[in-house]
Structures are given as C-alpha cells and as structure tokens.
Coordinates of C-alpha atoms in Angstrom, one line a residue:
X1 CA -136.3 151.6 46.9
X2 CA -135.2 155.0 44.8
X3 CA -135.4 155.8 41.3
X4 CA -132.0 156.7 39.5
X5 CA -132.0 158.8 36.5
X6 CA -129.0 157.9 34.2
X7 CA -127.9 160.8 31.7
X8 CA -125.7 161.5 29.1
X9 CA -126.2 165.1 28.1
X10 CA -125.8 166.8 24.5
X11 CA -122.6 168.9 24.2
X12 CA -124.9 171.7 22.5
X13 CA -126.7 173.6 23.2
X14 CA -125.2 174.9 26.7
X15 CA -128.7 176.3 27.7
X16 CA -129.8 173.0 27.9
X17 CA -127.4 171.3 30.0
X18 CA -127.8 174.4 32.2
X19 CA -131.7 174.0 32.2
X20 CA -131.2 170.2 33.1
X21 CA -128.8 171.2 35.9
X22 CA -131.1 173.6 37.3
X23 CA -134.2 171.2 37.2
X24 CA -132.3 168.4 38.8
X25 CA -131.4 170.7 41.5
X26 CA -135.0 172.3 42.0
X27 CA -135.9 168.5 42.6
X28 CA -133.8 167.7 45.0
X29 CA -131.8 165.1 43.6
X30 CA -128.4 164.0 44.9
X31 CA -125.7 162.7 43.0
X32 CA -125.3 159.1 43.3
X33 CA -122.1 159.0 40.6
X34 CA -121.4 161.4 37.8
X35 CA -124.4 161.3 35.6
X36 CA -126.6 159.3 38.0
X37 CA -129.2 161.2 39.9
X38 CA -131.5 159.6 42.7
X39 CA -135.1 160.4 43.8
X40 CA -137.4 158.3 46.1
X41 CA -139.5 156.0 44.2
X42 CA -142.5 157.5 44.5
X43 CA -141.0 161.0 42.8
X44 CA -140.0 158.9 39.9
X45 CA -142.6 160.8 37.8
X46 CA -140.6 164.2 38.4
X47 CA -137.9 162.9 36.2
X48 CA -139.9 163.0 33.1
X49 CA -139.6 166.4 31.9
X50 CA -136.0 166.3 32.4
X51 CA -135.9 162.9 30.4
X52 CA -138.0 164.2 27.4
X53 CA -135.8 167.7 27.2
X54 CA -132.7 165.7 27.4
X55 CA -133.9 163.4 24.6
X56 CA -135.2 166.1 22.6
X57 CA -132.1 167.3 21.9
X58 CA -130.0 164.2 21.2
X59 CA -129.0 163.0 24.7
X60 CA -129.8 159.7 26.4
X61 CA -131.7 159.4 29.8
X62 CA -132.8 156.0 31.3
X63 CA -134.9 155.8 34.7
X64 CA -134.2 152.7 36.7
X65 CA -134.6 151.5 40.2
X66 CA -132.2 151.0 42.8
X67 CA -132.6 148.6 45.7
X68 CA -130.3 148.5 48.5
X69 CA -128.7 145.1 49.2
X70 CA -128.5 145.5 52.9
X71 CA -128.8 147.9 55.9
X72 CA -125.4 149.5 55.3
X73 CA -125.9 150.4 51.8
X74 CA -129.5 151.6 52.6
X75 CA -127.9 154.2 55.1
X76 CA -125.2 155.3 52.6
X77 CA -128.0 156.1 50.1
X78 CA -130.2 157.9 52.7
X79 CA -127.0 159.9 53.7
X80 CA -127.0 161.2 50.2
X81 CA -130.3 163.0 50.7
X82 CA -129.4 164.5 54.1
X83 CA -129.9 168.2 54.2
X84 CA -128.5 169.4 57.6
X85 CA -126.3 171.3 56.0
X86 CA -129.0 173.5 54.4
X87 CA -130.7 173.8 57.6
X88 CA -127.7 174.8 59.4
X89 CA -126.8 178.0 56.8
X90 CA -130.4 178.6 57.0
X91 CA -130.4 178.7 61.0
X92 CA -127.0 180.9 60.5
X93 CA -129.1 183.4 58.3
X94 CA -132.0 183.4 60.9
X95 CA -129.6 184.2 63.8
X96 CA -127.9 187.1 62.0
X97 CA -131.3 188.6 61.1
X98 CA -132.3 188.3 64.9
X99 CA -129.3 189.7 65.9
X100 CA -129.6 192.7 63.7
X101 CA -133.5 193.1 64.4
X102 CA -133.4 195.7 67.2
X103 CA -131.7 198.2 64.8
X104 CA -133.6 197.2 61.4
X105 CA -136.5 199.2 60.4
X106 CA -140.1 197.4 60.2
X107 CA -140.3 197.5 56.1
X108 CA -137.1 196.1 55.8
X109 CA -137.0 193.7 58.7
X110 CA -140.5 192.0 57.3
X111 CA -139.0 191.9 53.7
X112 CA -136.2 189.9 55.2
X113 CA -138.5 187.7 57.4
X114 CA -140.4 186.9 54.3
X115 CA -137.2 185.8 52.3
X116 CA -136.1 183.8 55.6
X117 CA -139.5 182.1 55.6
X118 CA -139.3 181.3 51.8
X119 CA -135.9 180.0 52.1
X120 CA -136.9 177.2 54.8
X121 CA -139.8 176.4 52.8
X122 CA -137.5 176.0 49.7
X123 CA -135.3 173.6 51.8
X124 CA -138.3 171.5 53.0
X125 CA -139.7 171.2 49.7
X126 CA -136.6 169.2 48.8
X127 CA -136.3 167.5 52.0
X128 CA -137.5 164.0 50.7
X129 CA -136.7 162.4 54.2
X130 CA -137.6 165.0 56.6
X131 CA -136.5 164.5 60.5
X132 CA -135.2 166.2 63.6
X133 CA -133.7 169.1 61.8
X134 CA -137.0 170.2 60.0
X135 CA -138.6 170.1 63.1
X136 CA -135.9 172.2 64.8
X137 CA -136.4 174.8 62.0
X138 CA -140.0 175.4 62.1
X139 CA -139.8 175.8 65.8
X140 CA -136.8 178.5 65.5
X141 CA -139.0 179.9 62.7
X142 CA -142.2 180.3 65.0
X143 CA -139.9 181.6 67.7
X144 CA -138.5 184.4 65.3
X145 CA -142.1 185.3 64.0
X146 CA -142.8 185.8 67.7
X147 CA -139.7 188.2 68.3
X148 CA -140.8 190.2 65.0
X149 CA -144.5 190.6 66.3
X150 CA -143.0 191.5 69.6
X151 CA -140.5 194.2 68.2
X152 CA -143.2 195.7 65.9
X153 CA -146.7 194.8 66.9
X154 CA -146.8 195.8 70.2
X155 CA -150.8 196.1 70.4
X156 CA -151.5 192.9 68.6
X157 CA -152.7 190.2 70.8
X158 CA -150.5 187.2 71.3
X159 CA -150.6 184.0 72.9
X160 CA -148.8 183.8 76.2
X161 CA -146.4 181.1 74.9
X162 CA -145.8 179.0 71.9
X163 CA -146.0 175.3 71.3
X164 CA -148.4 174.9 74.4
X165 CA -146.0 176.2 76.9
X166 CA -147.4 178.3 79.1
X167 CA -145.5 181.7 80.4
X168 CA -144.4 181.9 83.8
X169 CA -143.3 184.5 86.3
X170 CA -139.8 184.2 87.5
X171 CA -140.4 186.2 90.5
X172 CA -142.5 183.2 91.8
X173 CA -139.4 180.7 91.2
X174 CA -136.9 182.3 93.4
X175 CA -135.1 180.4 96.2
X176 CA -136.4 176.9 95.0
X177 CA -134.8 173.5 95.1
X178 CA -134.6 172.2 91.3
X179 CA -134.0 168.5 91.0
X180 CA -132.6 166.3 88.1
X181 CA -130.8 163.0 87.5
X182 CA -127.5 162.6 89.0
X183 CA -124.5 162.9 86.8
X184 CA -125.9 165.8 84.5
X185 CA -124.9 165.9 80.8
X186 CA -125.6 168.8 78.6
X187 CA -129.1 169.4 78.4
X188 CA -129.2 169.2 82.1
X189 CA -126.0 171.1 82.8
X190 CA -127.3 173.8 80.6
X191 CA -130.7 174.0 82.1
X192 CA -129.2 174.4 85.5
X193 CA -126.8 177.0 84.1
X194 CA -129.9 178.8 82.8
X195 CA -132.0 178.6 85.7
X196 CA -128.9 180.0 88.1
X197 CA -128.4 182.7 85.6
X198 CA -131.8 184.0 84.5
X199 CA -134.4 182.3 86.5
X200 CA -133.6 181.5 89.9
X201 CA -130.0 182.9 91.1
X202 CA -130.6 181.6 94.5
X203 CA -131.4 178.0 93.2
X204 CA -130.0 174.9 94.9
X205 CA -129.7 171.7 92.8
X206 CA -130.7 168.2 94.0
X207 CA -129.2 165.4 92.1
X208 CA -131.2 162.2 91.9
X209 CA -129.9 158.5 91.9
X210 CA -133.7 157.7 91.6
X211 CA -136.3 160.3 89.6
X212 CA -139.2 158.6 91.8
X213 CA -137.5 160.3 94.8
X214 CA -137.9 164.1 94.1
X215 CA -138.1 165.9 97.1
X216 CA -141.3 167.4 98.4
X217 CA -141.5 170.8 97.0
X218 CA -138.4 170.5 94.7
X219 CA -138.8 171.2 90.9
X220 CA -137.9 168.6 88.8
X221 CA -136.4 169.2 85.1
X222 CA -135.2 166.8 82.4
X223 CA -136.8 163.6 83.4
X224 CA -139.9 162.1 82.5
X225 CA -142.9 163.5 84.6
X226 CA -140.5 166.5 85.8
X227 CA -142.5 169.9 86.0
X228 CA -140.0 170.9 83.1
X229 CA -138.8 168.5 80.7
X230 CA -138.9 167.8 76.7
X231 CA -142.1 169.4 74.8
X232 CA -142.7 168.3 71.4
X233 CA -139.5 169.1 69.5
X234 CA -137.8 171.2 72.2
X235 CA -135.3 169.9 74.6
X236 CA -135.4 170.9 78.2
X237 CA -133.2 174.0 77.8
X238 CA -135.8 175.3 75.5
X239 CA -138.6 174.6 77.3
X240 CA -137.2 176.7 80.1
X241 CA -136.6 179.5 77.7
X242 CA -140.1 179.5 76.5
X243 CA -141.6 179.2 80.1
X244 CA -139.9 182.3 81.4
X245 CA -139.9 184.2 78.2
X246 CA -136.5 184.1 77.2
X247 CA -136.9 182.2 73.9
X248 CA -136.8 185.7 71.7
X249 CA -133.4 186.4 73.0
X250 CA -130.9 185.6 70.2
X251 CA -127.8 184.9 72.5
X252 CA -129.8 182.3 74.3
X253 CA -131.6 180.8 71.3
X254 CA -128.1 180.1 69.7
X255 CA -127.3 178.5 72.9
X256 CA -130.5 176.6 72.6
X257 CA -129.6 175.2 69.3
X258 CA -126.3 174.1 70.6
X259 CA -127.8 172.2 73.5
X260 CA -130.6 171.0 70.9
X261 CA -128.2 169.2 68.6
X262 CA -126.1 167.5 71.1
X263 CA -129.3 166.2 73.1
X264 CA -131.6 165.3 70.1
X265 CA -129.7 165.9 66.9
X266 CA -131.1 168.0 64.2
X267 CA -129.4 171.1 62.9
X268 CA -125.8 170.9 63.2
X269 CA -124.2 173.7 65.5
X270 CA -120.4 174.7 64.9
X271 CA -119.9 175.1 68.7
X272 CA -121.3 171.7 69.4
X273 CA -118.2 169.8 69.0
X274 CA -116.2 172.0 71.3
X275 CA -118.8 171.9 73.9
X276 CA -119.2 168.4 74.1
X277 CA -115.4 167.8 74.3
X278 CA -115.1 170.3 77.2
X279 CA -118.1 168.8 79.0
X280 CA -117.1 165.4 78.6
X281 CA -113.6 166.2 80.2
X282 CA -115.2 168.2 83.1
X283 CA -117.4 165.0 83.9
X284 CA -114.1 163.0 84.0
X285 CA -112.5 165.5 86.3
X286 CA -115.4 166.1 88.8
X287 CA -117.1 163.2 90.6
X288 CA -119.4 165.7 92.5
X289 CA -122.2 167.2 90.6
X290 CA -122.0 170.4 92.2
X291 CA -118.4 170.9 91.5
X292 CA -119.3 169.6 87.7
X293 CA -122.2 172.4 87.6
X294 CA -119.6 174.9 88.8
X295 CA -117.4 174.5 86.1
X296 CA -119.9 173.8 83.5
X297 CA -121.4 177.0 84.3
X298 CA -118.1 178.7 83.5
X299 CA -118.0 177.2 80.1
X300 CA -121.7 178.3 79.4
X301 CA -120.8 181.8 80.6
X302 CA -117.9 182.0 78.2
X303 CA -120.2 180.9 75.3
X304 CA -122.8 183.4 76.2
X305 CA -120.3 186.0 76.4
X306 CA -119.1 185.1 72.8
X307 CA -118.9 188.4 71.1
X308 CA -120.3 186.6 67.9
X309 CA -123.5 186.4 69.9
X310 CA -126.0 189.4 69.8
X311 CA -126.7 191.4 73.0
X312 CA -127.5 189.8 76.4
X313 CA -131.0 189.6 77.7
X314 CA -132.9 191.3 80.4
X315 CA -133.5 189.1 83.2
X316 CA -137.0 188.4 83.9

C-alpha cells in the first residue's frame, strides 16, 4: 500500500512552488500522474510539511491511500520507485574518478571521494525499495575506497581482501585445470577469460555436465561448492578479481559491473545489451565449449581494449 499526495499548487508566490518541488524531490516521491505524488505507506508523515505549506498559501493538498488491484498494478507502481538510472549515473562518476585517480593530487582526490560517497548516500536515502543495485553500489564504493588508500596511504594497515575474500598469490595457480558448468554463459565465460588473461595463462578448462564430477585437483568456479563462486553480492568474476588483487583496476572493475548486471541484475551497464547479444550469437554458432570460449575471449579482449576504459593492469 502507498500514500498519495494530491496537490493543486497556488500560482503565487513562485517561491512556494519551487520549495514544494524541491521538498518532494528530496523525499524521493515519484509522480503517479500530474499533481499526484507517491510514498510508501509508512512514510506518509513525510508529506505533512508539504501539505501545511501548500494550504498556507491557498493551494489544496490531500493525502490518500493507494492499494493495487492486482500484481500487475503493484509491479507498475513499484517500477515508479526504481533508482537504477540514478545508481548507473553514480557508477559512471565513480568509474571516471577511478580512471583519473593515478594523476590526481591527494587533497583533490579525497575531496572528490567525499562527494562521491555523499552522492551515493543521497541516492540510498530516497531508495525506498532497495535491491541489487544498492548492494552493488556499496561494494563498488568499498573497492574505490581501497583504491584510494592504496594510492595515498602506503603505510596504513589494510585487510588482505575486502568482503571476507582472502587474497591469493597467482603464482601458485599456474598451469591448473579449471572446472565449471558446461555451455558457459556470461559469468563463466568472463571468468574463464579473466583466468586465461590475468591469472593462469596456461589454464586448461574442464566443462562439467555434472558438477559433482569435478576431476581430482581441478579448481571449480561458478557453481555451488566451487572454490571460486558468488560471495555476498559479488558474482564469480568479481570474486576472482578480489581474490587475485585485480578489483582495484578500473578497466576490470567496469567489466565486472557489466558481468554483474547480466548475471544478477543491479546497476545497468551501457555495454550489457550488446555483450549479451554477441555472446548469445556465439553460443548459437559454437557447440564446442572450448571454441565458444576462444570466440568469447576475443569479445572480452575488445571490451577491455576499449579506449573509453582506463589503463590496463599489471598481471599479478
């Protein structure tokens, strides 16, 4: 159930109209229709200052309850509260900050960081139905803070890895067999590309019809019980980034955001639709999973080489 504020604003003074508009925006009220604004039922009291001001200046304001007639109508109303676009814009700002961080002076970098952190808190304050996008943004913020500390606080003690993911030495993971489910899709293909390009260049991949039949000594990824799989809000690609110290690289972080969106939802990524279409086409073309991976690696190489991304990382 929701509360609906029906307004008829006074024509004068103009300042009142502007204050009301700013107040409704600060509350995170979506527009149901012209002059009708929504809030969750438990936030109804937040409307009262607006109601008082409108009535004080000769306008009309009534607060009523809205109950959906069916699930379709409920989903339509909930969609009005969606903050995905705001999180996407915030993530773009964060990515630009990360890209510029190596050339930014410490004082300016920290000033910008505080603004970015506050911008996320402002979005979260009006995200009345938080979901995957908010969790993903929090994880990205934590990674960005780690990048800031790495850049300027060399002597500060830091945890070896964030979000409970232990840091691993890639030198101990060379020439391994890596096992995952057959007919790989986005997260598995991206993870296999990451393994081949940045973790274990001599990796050999095993495509499992049954995840209970992992070969002895093989490293499993992206299935329940695997050595590397989803942790908290992170998909397998992001877990591998954190495990091998790659999560602070802006190019790979951006790819991680695309993979995350396609695999788990959350913050939209502009490249996601195109990547999904290309990978779907490759799956249709290639019945052999090794051939599919080779073709997909060329796609991920191209995305990684996109000049819109910041500079590449050093292989661990």
